[in-house]
Coordinates of C-alpha atoms in Angstrom, one line a residue:
Chain A
E1 CA 24.6 221.5 142.3
D2 CA 26.9 218.6 142.7
Q3 CA 26.1 215.8 140.1
V4 CA 27.4 212.5 138.9
T5 CA 26.4 211.1 135.5
Q6 CA 27.2 207.6 134.2
S7 CA 27.0 206.3 130.7
P8 CA 26.0 204.2 129.2
E9 CA 23.1 202.9 131.4
A10 CA 23.7 199.4 130.0
L11 CA 26.4 197.8 128.1
R12 CA 26.3 194.5 126.5
L13 CA 29.7 192.9 125.6
Q14 CA 31.1 189.5 124.4
E15 CA 33.5 187.9 126.4
G16 CA 37.0 189.2 125.5
E17 CA 35.5 192.4 124.1
S18 CA 37.2 195.4 125.9
S19 CA 35.4 198.7 126.6
S20 CA 35.1 201.6 128.9
L21 CA 32.3 203.0 131.3
N22 CA 32.1 206.7 131.8
C23 CA 31.4 208.8 134.8
S24 CA 31.2 212.6 134.5
Y25 CA 30.9 214.7 137.6
T26 CA 30.4 218.5 138.5
V27 CA 31.3 218.9 142.2
S28 CA 32.8 221.9 144.1
G29 CA 36.2 220.8 145.2
L30 CA 36.5 217.0 144.4
R31 CA 37.8 215.2 147.6
G32 CA 37.6 211.6 146.1
L33 CA 36.0 209.6 143.4
F34 CA 34.9 206.0 144.2
W35 CA 34.0 203.1 141.9
Y36 CA 31.8 200.3 143.3
R37 CA 30.6 197.1 141.8
Q38 CA 27.0 195.9 142.8
D39 CA 25.8 192.5 142.1
P40 CA 21.9 191.8 142.1
G41 CA 20.6 191.5 145.7
K42 CA 23.8 192.7 147.2
G43 CA 25.3 195.9 148.6
P44 CA 27.9 197.8 146.7
E45 CA 31.4 196.4 146.8
F46 CA 34.4 198.8 146.9
L47 CA 36.7 198.8 143.9
F48 CA 38.8 201.9 143.6
T49 CA 39.2 205.4 145.0
L50 CA 40.9 208.2 143.0
Y51 CA 41.9 211.6 144.3
S52 CA 43.6 213.7 141.7
A53 CA 43.5 214.2 138.0
G54 CA 45.9 211.9 136.3
E55 CA 45.7 209.1 138.9
E56 CA 45.1 205.5 137.6
K57 CA 44.4 202.4 139.7
E58 CA 44.2 198.7 138.5
K59 CA 42.7 195.6 139.7
E60 CA 42.7 192.5 137.5
R61 CA 40.7 193.2 134.4
L62 CA 39.7 196.7 135.6
K63 CA 41.6 200.0 135.4
A64 CA 40.2 203.4 136.6
T65 CA 41.3 206.7 135.4
L66 CA 40.4 210.2 136.5
T67 CA 40.4 213.8 134.7
K68 CA 39.2 217.0 136.1
K69 CA 35.8 216.4 134.6
E70 CA 35.4 212.6 134.4
S71 CA 36.5 209.1 135.3
F72 CA 36.7 206.0 133.2
L73 CA 36.5 202.5 134.2
H74 CA 38.3 200.4 131.6
I75 CA 37.5 196.6 131.3
T76 CA 40.1 194.6 129.4
A77 CA 39.1 191.2 127.9
P78 CA 36.0 190.9 130.2
K79 CA 34.6 187.6 131.5
P80 CA 30.9 186.7 132.2
E81 CA 31.7 187.1 136.1
D82 CA 32.4 190.7 135.4
S83 CA 28.7 191.1 134.8
A84 CA 27.3 193.6 137.4
T85 CA 26.3 197.2 137.8
Y86 CA 29.2 199.5 138.2
L87 CA 28.5 202.5 140.3
C88 CA 30.5 205.8 140.6
A89 CA 30.4 208.3 143.4
V90 CA 32.0 211.3 144.6
Y91 CA 32.8 213.3 147.8
G92 CA 32.7 217.1 147.2
G93 CA 32.5 220.4 149.0
S94 CA 31.5 220.2 152.6
Q95 CA 29.2 217.1 152.3
G96 CA 30.0 214.1 154.4
N97 CA 27.9 211.8 152.1
L98 CA 28.8 210.4 148.7
I99 CA 27.0 211.5 145.7
F100 CA 26.1 208.6 143.4
G101 CA 25.5 208.1 139.7
K102 CA 22.7 205.7 138.6
G103 CA 25.2 203.1 137.5
T104 CA 26.2 201.2 134.3
K105 CA 24.6 197.7 134.0
L106 CA 27.3 195.5 132.4
S107 CA 26.4 192.1 130.8
V108 CA 29.2 189.9 129.4
K109 CA 28.1 187.1 127.3
P110 CA 30.3 183.9 126.9
Chain B
G1 CA 37.1 190.9 159.9
A2 CA 33.5 191.2 159.9
G3 CA 31.8 193.6 157.5
V4 CA 28.7 195.8 157.9
S5 CA 25.6 193.8 158.7
Q6 CA 22.0 194.7 158.3
S7 CA 18.7 193.2 159.5
P8 CA 16.4 192.0 158.4
S9 CA 17.4 191.3 155.0
N10 CA 13.8 191.4 153.8
K11 CA 10.8 193.2 155.1
V12 CA 7.3 193.1 153.9
T13 CA 4.7 195.3 155.6
E14 CA 1.4 196.9 155.2
K15 CA 0.9 200.6 154.3
G16 CA 0.5 202.6 157.5
K17 CA 2.6 200.3 159.7
D18 CA 6.0 201.3 161.3
V19 CA 9.2 199.6 160.4
E20 CA 12.6 199.6 162.0
L21 CA 15.8 198.6 160.1
R22 CA 19.1 197.8 161.8
C23 CA 22.5 198.5 160.9
D24 CA 25.8 197.0 162.6
P25 CA 28.9 198.9 161.2
I26 CA 32.3 197.7 161.0
S27 CA 33.9 197.9 164.6
G28 CA 35.9 201.0 165.2
H29 CA 34.2 203.0 162.3
T30 CA 33.0 206.4 163.6
A31 CA 31.0 207.2 160.7
L32 CA 27.8 205.6 159.5
Y33 CA 25.5 206.4 156.6
W34 CA 22.0 205.3 155.4
Y35 CA 21.1 205.4 151.7
R36 CA 17.9 204.4 149.8
Q37 CA 18.2 202.6 146.5
S38 CA 14.8 202.7 144.4
L39 CA 14.5 200.6 141.3
G40 CA 16.2 202.4 138.4
Q41 CA 17.5 205.2 140.6
G42 CA 20.9 205.8 142.1
L43 CA 21.6 205.7 145.8
E44 CA 20.0 208.4 147.7
F45 CA 21.6 209.7 150.8
L46 CA 19.3 209.8 153.7
I47 CA 21.4 210.5 157.1
Y48 CA 24.9 210.6 158.3
F49 CA 26.3 210.0 161.8
Q50 CA 29.9 211.1 162.8
G51 CA 31.1 210.1 166.2
N52 CA 29.2 212.1 168.9
S53 CA 28.3 215.0 166.5
A54 CA 24.8 215.9 165.7
P55 CA 23.6 213.8 162.7
D56 CA 23.3 215.2 159.2
K57 CA 19.6 214.6 158.5
S58 CA 19.5 216.7 155.3
G59 CA 18.6 213.7 153.1
L60 CA 15.6 212.3 155.0
P61 CA 12.6 212.7 152.7
S62 CA 9.9 213.3 155.3
D63 CA 9.3 213.5 159.0
R64 CA 8.2 209.9 158.9
F65 CA 11.8 208.9 158.6
S66 CA 14.1 209.0 161.8
A67 CA 17.3 207.3 162.7
E68 CA 19.4 206.9 165.8
R69 CA 22.8 205.6 166.7
T70 CA 23.2 204.2 170.2
G71 CA 26.6 204.1 171.8
G72 CA 28.4 205.2 168.6
S73 CA 27.7 201.7 167.1
V74 CA 24.6 200.1 166.1
S75 CA 22.0 202.3 164.2
T76 CA 18.2 202.0 163.7
L77 CA 16.3 203.6 160.8
T78 CA 12.7 204.0 161.6
I79 CA 9.9 204.5 159.1
Q80 CA 6.6 205.6 160.5
R81 CA 3.2 205.1 158.6
T82 CA 4.8 203.5 155.7
Q83 CA 3.7 204.4 152.1
Q84 CA 4.1 202.3 149.0
E85 CA 6.6 204.8 147.7
D86 CA 8.9 203.8 150.5
S87 CA 9.5 200.5 149.0
A88 CA 13.1 200.2 148.1
V89 CA 16.5 198.8 149.4
Y90 CA 17.9 200.5 152.3
L91 CA 21.7 200.4 152.5
C92 CA 23.9 201.2 155.4
A93 CA 27.6 202.0 155.1
S94 CA 30.4 202.9 157.6
N95 CA 33.9 204.3 157.3
P96 CA 36.6 205.1 159.8
D97 CA 36.2 208.9 159.3
R98 CA 34.4 211.3 157.0
G99 CA 35.9 211.3 153.4
E100 CA 37.3 207.8 153.6
T101 CA 36.1 204.9 151.7
Q102 CA 32.6 203.7 152.7
Y103 CA 31.9 200.1 153.2
F104 CA 28.3 198.9 152.7
G105 CA 26.1 196.3 154.1
P106 CA 24.0 193.9 152.1
G107 CA 20.8 196.0 152.4
T108 CA 17.3 195.6 153.7
R109 CA 14.7 195.1 151.0
L110 CA 11.5 196.8 152.1
L111 CA 8.2 196.1 150.3
V112 CA 5.1 198.0 151.4
L113 CA 1.9 196.6 150.3

């Protein structure tokens, strides 16, 4: 069964304290892995798409990496405005829909 | 350009009543998805429309849930005889084609009393 697991469930950081969020997946034939950011009361906002192991993408303080089993979202020197829930999702097999993890709730304190 | 829009943004209803939720996808996007997000849970796939093909209804939790997409654009998700466990945020997404990045609307927050 296709599955996405994110860890930790919640992460509290001090401003400037770098860290990583993990997304491990089991899927038959990965066709894309997606990272989204979701603020309270809003829909998910697209961040990155990764297609193959070894691929990396960067945007401001965020960098996403992909291996054959997992993806990491690295946050460098975070700021309070980076506080949000970060969602990981995959396309796999013959499914047309995304399979989501439960997310990591990130809090960055000033 | 305009993103995915959904209405209403919030809906409070009584148990047993029917509700209709609307989604207006990004213009030109052929694929449209409905997901449900319950407190503490991940996004749960409900239904997927791709062009003129028959929809993938494999995620609908019961026969009280149905959806249609008129003219390949606007979609309506209908929940009949609502139950308290239907309370959740219902999210709509669209993309230019299957497998590509999905763009989400702001969601409809449904509360069934």
